[in-house]
Amino acid sequence: MSNAASTTRKPAARAARAARAARPKGDPGHSGQRNTALAWLTVPALFSFLAFAVVPLAGVLVLSFASWDGIGAIGSAGLGNWFSVLADPGLYNALGLTFLIMIASWLVQTPISLLLGVFTAGSQRYRAALAVLYFLPLLLSSAAVAIAFKALLDPNFGLATGLGLPFLAQDWLGVPHLALGLVIFVIAWQFVPFHTLIYQGGVRQIPRSLYEAAEIDGAGTIKQFFHITLPQLKYTIITSSTLMVVGSLTYFDLIFVLTGGGPGNSTRILALDMYLRGFRANLMGPASVIAVILVLIGLALALFLQRLGGKDKQGSQLEGM
């Protein structure tokens, strides 16, 4: 009986194996179910994006063609808001300051973040402790950072008096070029830790074999940095630069608390100009025009920086060879 049963089961098993072998590897039914499940997982993110990005942006675009003081009825202004804003010299002053702070911040933050990221990516224990200390400024709010620096650099009651350092006893917030330099310094102080963390992760993804081969060939630390580390961090640099450049368009809270846009209009960037027009002058239409301009500038800069990376978005691990 057992021999007969096994004889009966063998053809059935062979038929099952043949059926599985004949079935296409990419089963349309199974693949379709998996794609449907993944599509449903994107629904909450899509809803949040529509609710908190697309809808407000559409509302701002509509308000840019409207006349509204933020309280009363909304009226139509046509292209009047656009003509008035584009003809205002203050817009171009704010635009120039925005790009100046953007470029200066990038020039200051990128080399510091890159070097600190490479340094903290080492395996020594003390470097892990230093990485935690470097990250602390990012845990503070921009308003708190601005208040702290405003107090520390007060010429009468700040560090100049407390530590007896006469060169710090300057009117940092009353002289245009000093105020602008202070803004760039404080921005770098707060956001260098974030980009350091990005570079640290990028360096740790570089294959160790590249450095071992370079050491065998007699390459020193500096040559390894320029011929291996930097090329391998190409896409990390582009990502960090995109976040840095586009993020510089939103430095509102720090500048608002630190300088209020002054002295005069020496630190009145576009984001601050938008706020002052909308909530100080109650000109929601012109403020919405500036908001749309900010969005367009941000999109253009992000697209430009991504184009610098080329079409290969994955990045070869052997790029530095």
Short mmCIF file of C-alpha atoms in Angstrom, two decimals:
data_model
loop_
_atom_site.label_atom_id
_atom_site.label_comp_id
_atom_site.label_asym_id
_atom_site.label_seq_id
_atom_site.Cartn_x
_atom_site.Cartn_y
_atom_site.Cartn_z
CA MET A 1 0.00 0.00 0.00
CA SER A 2 2.75 2.42 0.85
CA ASN A 3 4.48 1.80 -2.50
CA ALA A 4 1.23 2.41 -4.36
CA ALA A 5 0.56 5.64 -2.44
CA SER A 6 4.06 6.95 -3.10
CA THR A 7 3.71 6.03 -6.75
CA THR A 8 0.48 8.01 -6.88
CA ARG A 9 1.97 11.06 -5.11
CA LYS A 10 5.08 11.34 -7.31
CA PRO A 11 3.22 12.28 -10.52
CA ALA A 12 1.17 14.82 -8.56
CA ALA A 13 4.31 16.38 -7.06
CA ARG A 14 5.98 16.52 -10.46
CA ALA A 15 2.89 18.16 -11.93
CA ALA A 16 2.88 20.80 -9.15
CA ARG A 17 6.55 21.57 -9.72
CA ALA A 18 5.98 21.83 -13.45
CA ALA A 19 3.09 24.22 -12.88
CA ARG A 20 5.21 26.41 -10.62
CA ALA A 21 8.05 26.40 -13.16
CA ALA A 22 5.67 27.30 -15.97
CA ARG A 23 4.18 30.21 -14.00
CA PRO A 24 5.82 33.55 -14.94
CA LYS A 25 8.19 34.90 -12.30
CA GLY A 26 6.46 38.24 -12.29
CA ASP A 27 2.98 36.98 -11.48
CA PRO A 28 0.65 39.79 -12.64
CA GLY A 29 -1.90 39.01 -9.96
CA HIS A 30 0.54 39.07 -7.07
CA SER A 31 2.41 42.07 -8.45
CA GLY A 32 -0.83 43.98 -8.95
CA GLN A 33 -1.93 43.31 -5.37
CA ARG A 34 1.42 44.49 -4.04
CA ASN A 35 1.34 47.67 -6.12
CA THR A 36 -2.20 48.37 -4.94
CA ALA A 37 -1.16 47.96 -1.30
CA LEU A 38 1.80 50.29 -1.81
CA ALA A 39 -0.43 52.82 -3.52
CA TRP A 40 -2.78 52.88 -0.55
CA LEU A 41 0.17 53.55 1.76
CA THR A 42 0.89 56.78 -0.12
CA VAL A 43 -2.62 58.14 0.41
CA PRO A 44 -1.94 59.78 3.83
CA ALA A 45 1.23 61.45 2.52
CA LEU A 46 -0.58 62.59 -0.62
CA PHE A 47 -3.46 63.98 1.43
CA SER A 48 -1.05 65.86 3.72
CA PHE A 49 0.80 67.27 0.73
CA LEU A 50 -2.44 68.46 -0.86
CA ALA A 51 -3.80 69.91 2.40
CA PHE A 52 -0.65 71.67 3.60
CA ALA A 53 1.17 72.50 0.37
CA VAL A 54 -0.98 72.58 -2.75
CA VAL A 55 -4.12 74.15 -1.26
CA PRO A 56 -2.27 76.96 0.63
CA LEU A 57 -0.13 77.64 -2.44
CA ALA A 58 -3.24 77.90 -4.60
CA GLY A 59 -4.78 80.26 -2.02
CA VAL A 60 -1.68 82.47 -2.04
CA LEU A 61 -1.72 82.56 -5.84
CA VAL A 62 -5.36 83.69 -5.79
CA LEU A 63 -4.63 86.33 -3.12
CA SER A 64 -1.82 87.75 -5.27
CA PHE A 65 -4.55 89.01 -7.62
CA ALA A 66 -6.80 90.25 -4.80
CA SER A 67 -7.06 93.29 -2.58
CA TRP A 68 -7.34 92.36 1.09
CA ASP A 69 -6.25 93.84 4.39
CA GLY A 70 -6.50 90.54 6.27
CA ILE A 71 -9.76 91.45 8.02
CA GLY A 72 -12.39 92.86 5.66
CA ALA A 73 -13.85 91.60 2.44
CA ILE A 74 -11.63 90.36 -0.35
CA GLY A 75 -11.74 92.41 -3.54
CA SER A 76 -10.25 91.96 -6.97
CA ALA A 77 -7.03 93.79 -7.82
CA GLY A 78 -6.18 92.13 -11.11
CA LEU A 79 -2.51 92.55 -11.99
CA GLY A 80 -2.23 95.70 -9.87
CA ASN A 81 -0.44 93.91 -7.03
CA TRP A 82 2.12 92.45 -9.40
CA PHE A 83 2.78 95.77 -11.11
CA SER A 84 3.16 97.60 -7.81
CA VAL A 85 5.49 95.01 -6.28
CA LEU A 86 7.66 94.61 -9.38
CA ALA A 87 7.99 98.39 -9.66
CA ASP A 88 9.03 98.75 -6.00
CA PRO A 89 12.81 99.23 -5.53
CA GLY A 90 12.45 97.63 -2.09
CA LEU A 91 11.72 94.29 -3.75
CA TYR A 92 15.06 94.27 -5.56
CA ASN A 93 16.90 95.34 -2.41
CA ALA A 94 15.31 92.42 -0.54
CA LEU A 95 16.01 90.09 -3.46
CA GLY A 96 19.68 91.12 -3.58
CA LEU A 97 20.07 90.65 0.18
CA THR A 98 18.41 87.24 -0.05
CA PHE A 99 20.88 86.05 -2.67
CA LEU A 100 23.80 87.65 -0.82
CA ILE A 101 22.96 85.81 2.40
CA MET A 102 22.29 82.64 0.40
CA ILE A 103 25.69 82.69 -1.32
CA ALA A 104 27.62 83.80 1.76
CA SER A 105 25.93 81.15 3.91
CA TRP A 106 26.78 78.46 1.37
CA LEU A 107 30.41 79.58 1.16
CA VAL A 108 30.75 79.56 4.94
CA GLN A 109 28.73 76.46 5.82
CA THR A 110 29.80 74.04 3.09
CA PRO A 111 33.56 73.77 3.80
CA ILE A 112 33.05 73.78 7.58
CA SER A 113 30.31 71.14 7.39
CA LEU A 114 32.31 69.01 4.98
CA LEU A 115 35.46 69.04 7.10
CA LEU A 116 33.55 68.39 10.32
CA GLY A 117 31.59 65.59 8.64
CA VAL A 118 34.79 63.90 7.48
CA PHE A 119 36.35 64.35 10.93
CA THR A 120 33.40 62.99 12.90
CA ALA A 121 33.05 60.01 10.55
CA GLY A 122 36.16 58.50 12.14
CA SER A 123 35.94 55.45 14.37
CA GLN A 124 37.55 57.00 17.46
CA ARG A 125 35.26 57.19 20.48
CA TYR A 126 35.97 60.82 21.25
CA ARG A 127 34.73 61.77 17.79
CA ALA A 128 31.29 60.37 18.60
CA ALA A 129 31.15 62.57 21.70
CA LEU A 130 32.23 65.59 19.66
CA ALA A 131 29.56 64.82 17.07
CA VAL A 132 26.92 65.05 19.80
CA LEU A 133 28.31 68.40 20.99
CA TYR A 134 28.41 69.74 17.44
CA PHE A 135 24.75 68.80 16.99
CA LEU A 136 23.51 70.76 20.02
CA PRO A 137 22.94 74.14 18.27
CA LEU A 138 20.42 72.52 15.95
CA LEU A 139 18.26 71.52 18.92
CA LEU A 140 17.61 75.17 19.77
CA SER A 141 14.91 77.21 18.09
CA SER A 142 15.95 80.02 15.77
CA ALA A 143 14.20 82.58 17.99
CA ALA A 144 16.08 81.36 21.07
CA VAL A 145 19.40 81.48 19.19
CA ALA A 146 18.70 85.03 18.00
CA ILE A 147 17.79 86.21 21.51
CA ALA A 148 20.93 84.61 22.97
CA PHE A 149 23.29 86.21 20.44
CA LYS A 150 21.51 89.53 20.77
CA ALA A 151 22.19 89.48 24.51
CA LEU A 152 25.76 88.17 24.21
CA LEU A 153 26.78 90.85 21.71
CA ASP A 154 25.18 93.75 23.53
CA PRO A 155 27.96 96.38 23.71
CA ASN A 156 26.97 97.44 27.22
CA PHE A 157 25.97 94.23 29.02
CA GLY A 158 27.24 91.37 26.83
CA LEU A 159 30.50 89.45 26.51
CA ALA A 160 32.47 92.63 25.95
CA THR A 161 31.78 93.79 29.50
CA GLY A 162 31.63 90.40 31.20
CA LEU A 163 34.91 89.05 29.76
CA GLY A 164 36.68 92.38 29.29
CA LEU A 165 36.99 92.03 25.50
CA PRO A 166 36.96 95.55 24.02
CA PHE A 167 36.85 94.40 20.38
CA LEU A 168 33.39 92.92 21.05
CA ALA A 169 32.07 96.27 22.29
CA GLN A 170 30.69 97.30 18.91
CA ASP A 171 27.23 98.21 17.76
CA TRP A 172 26.75 94.89 15.99
CA LEU A 173 23.09 95.49 15.23
CA GLY A 174 23.34 99.19 14.46
CA VAL A 175 25.87 99.16 11.62
CA PRO A 176 24.59 97.70 8.31
CA HIS A 177 27.63 95.62 7.34
CA LEU A 178 28.14 94.37 10.91
CA ALA A 179 24.49 93.36 11.19
CA LEU A 180 24.64 91.51 7.88
CA GLY A 181 27.83 89.70 8.88
CA LEU A 182 26.30 88.79 12.23
CA VAL A 183 23.25 87.31 10.51
CA ILE A 184 25.45 85.12 8.30
CA PHE A 185 27.53 84.01 11.30
CA VAL A 186 24.51 83.07 13.42
CA ILE A 187 22.88 81.18 10.52
CA ALA A 188 26.09 79.19 10.02
CA TRP A 189 26.42 78.53 13.76
CA GLN A 190 22.94 77.04 13.92
CA PHE A 191 22.81 75.03 10.70
CA VAL A 192 26.37 73.74 10.26
CA PRO A 193 25.56 70.79 12.59
CA PHE A 194 22.74 69.60 10.34
CA HIS A 195 24.90 69.55 7.22
CA THR A 196 27.78 68.03 9.20
CA LEU A 197 25.48 65.11 9.97
CA ILE A 198 24.65 64.73 6.27
CA TYR A 199 28.33 64.64 5.29
CA GLN A 200 29.14 62.29 8.14
CA GLY A 201 26.62 59.78 6.81
CA GLY A 202 27.94 60.23 3.28
CA VAL A 203 31.55 59.60 4.29
CA ARG A 204 30.61 56.42 6.14
CA GLN A 205 29.06 55.05 2.95
CA ILE A 206 32.35 55.27 1.04
CA PRO A 207 33.92 51.79 0.67
CA ARG A 208 36.95 51.39 2.89
CA SER A 209 38.67 49.44 0.13
CA LEU A 210 39.19 52.67 -1.83
CA TYR A 211 41.25 54.15 0.98
CA GLU A 212 43.18 50.92 1.50
CA ALA A 213 44.12 50.82 -2.18
CA ALA A 214 45.18 54.49 -2.02
CA GLU A 215 47.37 53.79 1.02
CA ILE A 216 49.05 50.93 -0.82
CA ASP A 217 49.78 53.32 -3.70
CA GLY A 218 51.34 55.76 -1.24
CA ALA A 219 48.61 58.43 -1.26
CA GLY A 220 48.51 60.58 1.86
CA THR A 221 45.52 61.91 3.75
CA ILE A 222 45.22 65.08 1.67
CA LYS A 223 45.37 63.21 -1.64
CA GLN A 224 42.80 60.71 -0.39
CA PHE A 225 40.50 63.57 0.55
CA PHE A 226 40.67 65.28 -2.84
CA HIS A 227 40.77 62.17 -5.04
CA ILE A 228 38.44 59.83 -3.14
CA THR A 229 36.34 61.60 -0.50
CA LEU A 230 35.28 64.65 -2.50
CA PRO A 231 34.34 62.78 -5.71
CA GLN A 232 32.44 60.18 -3.71
CA LEU A 233 30.49 62.94 -1.93
CA LYS A 234 29.31 64.57 -5.16
CA TYR A 235 25.64 63.77 -4.65
CA THR A 236 25.86 64.42 -0.92
CA ILE A 237 27.21 67.89 -1.67
CA ILE A 238 24.38 68.53 -4.12
CA THR A 239 21.77 67.37 -1.60
CA SER A 240 23.27 69.49 1.19
CA SER A 241 23.57 72.51 -1.12
CA THR A 242 19.95 72.15 -2.22
CA LEU A 243 18.73 72.11 1.37
CA MET A 244 21.04 74.99 2.26
CA VAL A 245 20.17 77.22 -0.68
CA VAL A 246 16.42 76.62 -0.68
CA GLY A 247 16.32 76.84 3.11
CA SER A 248 18.00 80.24 3.00
CA LEU A 249 14.82 81.60 1.44
CA THR A 250 13.01 80.99 4.74
CA TYR A 251 15.39 82.64 7.24
CA PHE A 252 12.57 84.74 8.62
CA ASP A 253 12.31 84.02 12.33
CA LEU A 254 16.02 84.34 13.10
CA ILE A 255 16.43 87.65 11.26
CA PHE A 256 13.13 89.01 12.55
CA VAL A 257 14.16 88.47 16.19
CA LEU A 258 17.83 89.36 15.74
CA THR A 259 17.66 92.53 13.62
CA GLY A 260 14.02 93.09 12.63
CA GLY A 261 15.29 93.79 9.10
CA GLY A 262 17.47 96.68 10.22
CA PRO A 263 19.35 98.83 10.57
CA GLY A 264 17.29 100.48 7.90
CA ASN A 265 16.62 97.74 5.35
CA SER A 266 20.11 96.22 5.46
CA THR A 267 18.85 92.75 6.49
CA ARG A 268 15.31 92.88 5.11
CA ILE A 269 15.29 89.73 2.98
CA LEU A 270 12.33 88.57 0.87
CA ALA A 271 10.74 86.39 3.56
CA LEU A 272 10.86 89.23 6.08
CA ASP A 273 9.65 91.71 3.46
CA MET A 274 6.66 89.46 2.82
CA TYR A 275 5.80 89.38 6.52
CA LEU A 276 6.17 93.13 7.00
CA ARG A 277 3.99 93.90 3.98
CA GLY A 278 1.31 91.44 4.97
CA PHE A 279 1.07 91.76 8.75
CA ARG A 280 2.51 95.20 9.44
CA ALA A 281 1.12 97.11 6.46
CA ASN A 282 -1.94 94.84 6.04
CA LEU A 283 -1.22 94.41 2.34
CA MET A 284 -2.00 90.75 1.85
CA GLY A 285 -2.09 91.03 -1.93
CA PRO A 286 1.48 92.33 -2.38
CA ALA A 287 2.68 89.96 0.34
CA SER A 288 1.18 87.05 -1.60
CA VAL A 289 3.00 88.23 -4.71
CA ILE A 290 6.30 87.99 -2.83
CA ALA A 291 5.30 84.54 -1.54
CA VAL A 292 4.74 83.34 -5.11
CA ILE A 293 8.10 84.81 -6.14
CA LEU A 294 9.79 82.93 -3.27
CA VAL A 295 8.21 79.65 -4.38
CA LEU A 296 9.31 80.17 -7.98
CA ILE A 297 12.87 81.03 -6.93
CA GLY A 298 13.02 77.98 -4.67
CA LEU A 299 11.79 75.65 -7.42
CA ALA A 300 14.22 77.12 -9.95
CA LEU A 301 17.20 76.80 -7.60
CA ALA A 302 16.30 73.23 -6.61
CA LEU A 303 15.92 72.23 -10.28
CA PHE A 304 19.23 73.88 -11.18
CA LEU A 305 21.13 72.15 -8.40
CA GLN A 306 19.63 68.77 -9.25
CA ARG A 307 20.63 69.25 -12.88
CA LEU A 308 24.22 69.69 -11.73
CA GLY A 309 24.17 66.09 -10.57
CA GLY A 310 23.50 64.84 -14.10
CA LYS A 311 21.10 62.10 -15.09
CA ASP A 312 22.73 59.39 -12.99
CA LYS A 313 21.02 59.91 -9.64
CA GLN A 314 22.43 56.79 -7.98
CA GLY A 315 26.07 57.76 -8.10
CA SER A 316 28.75 55.20 -8.70
CA GLN A 317 30.65 53.92 -5.72
CA LEU A 318 33.72 53.87 -7.97
CA GLU A 319 33.34 57.48 -9.04
CA GLY A 320 36.51 58.54 -7.29
CA MET A 321 38.72 55.96 -9.02
#
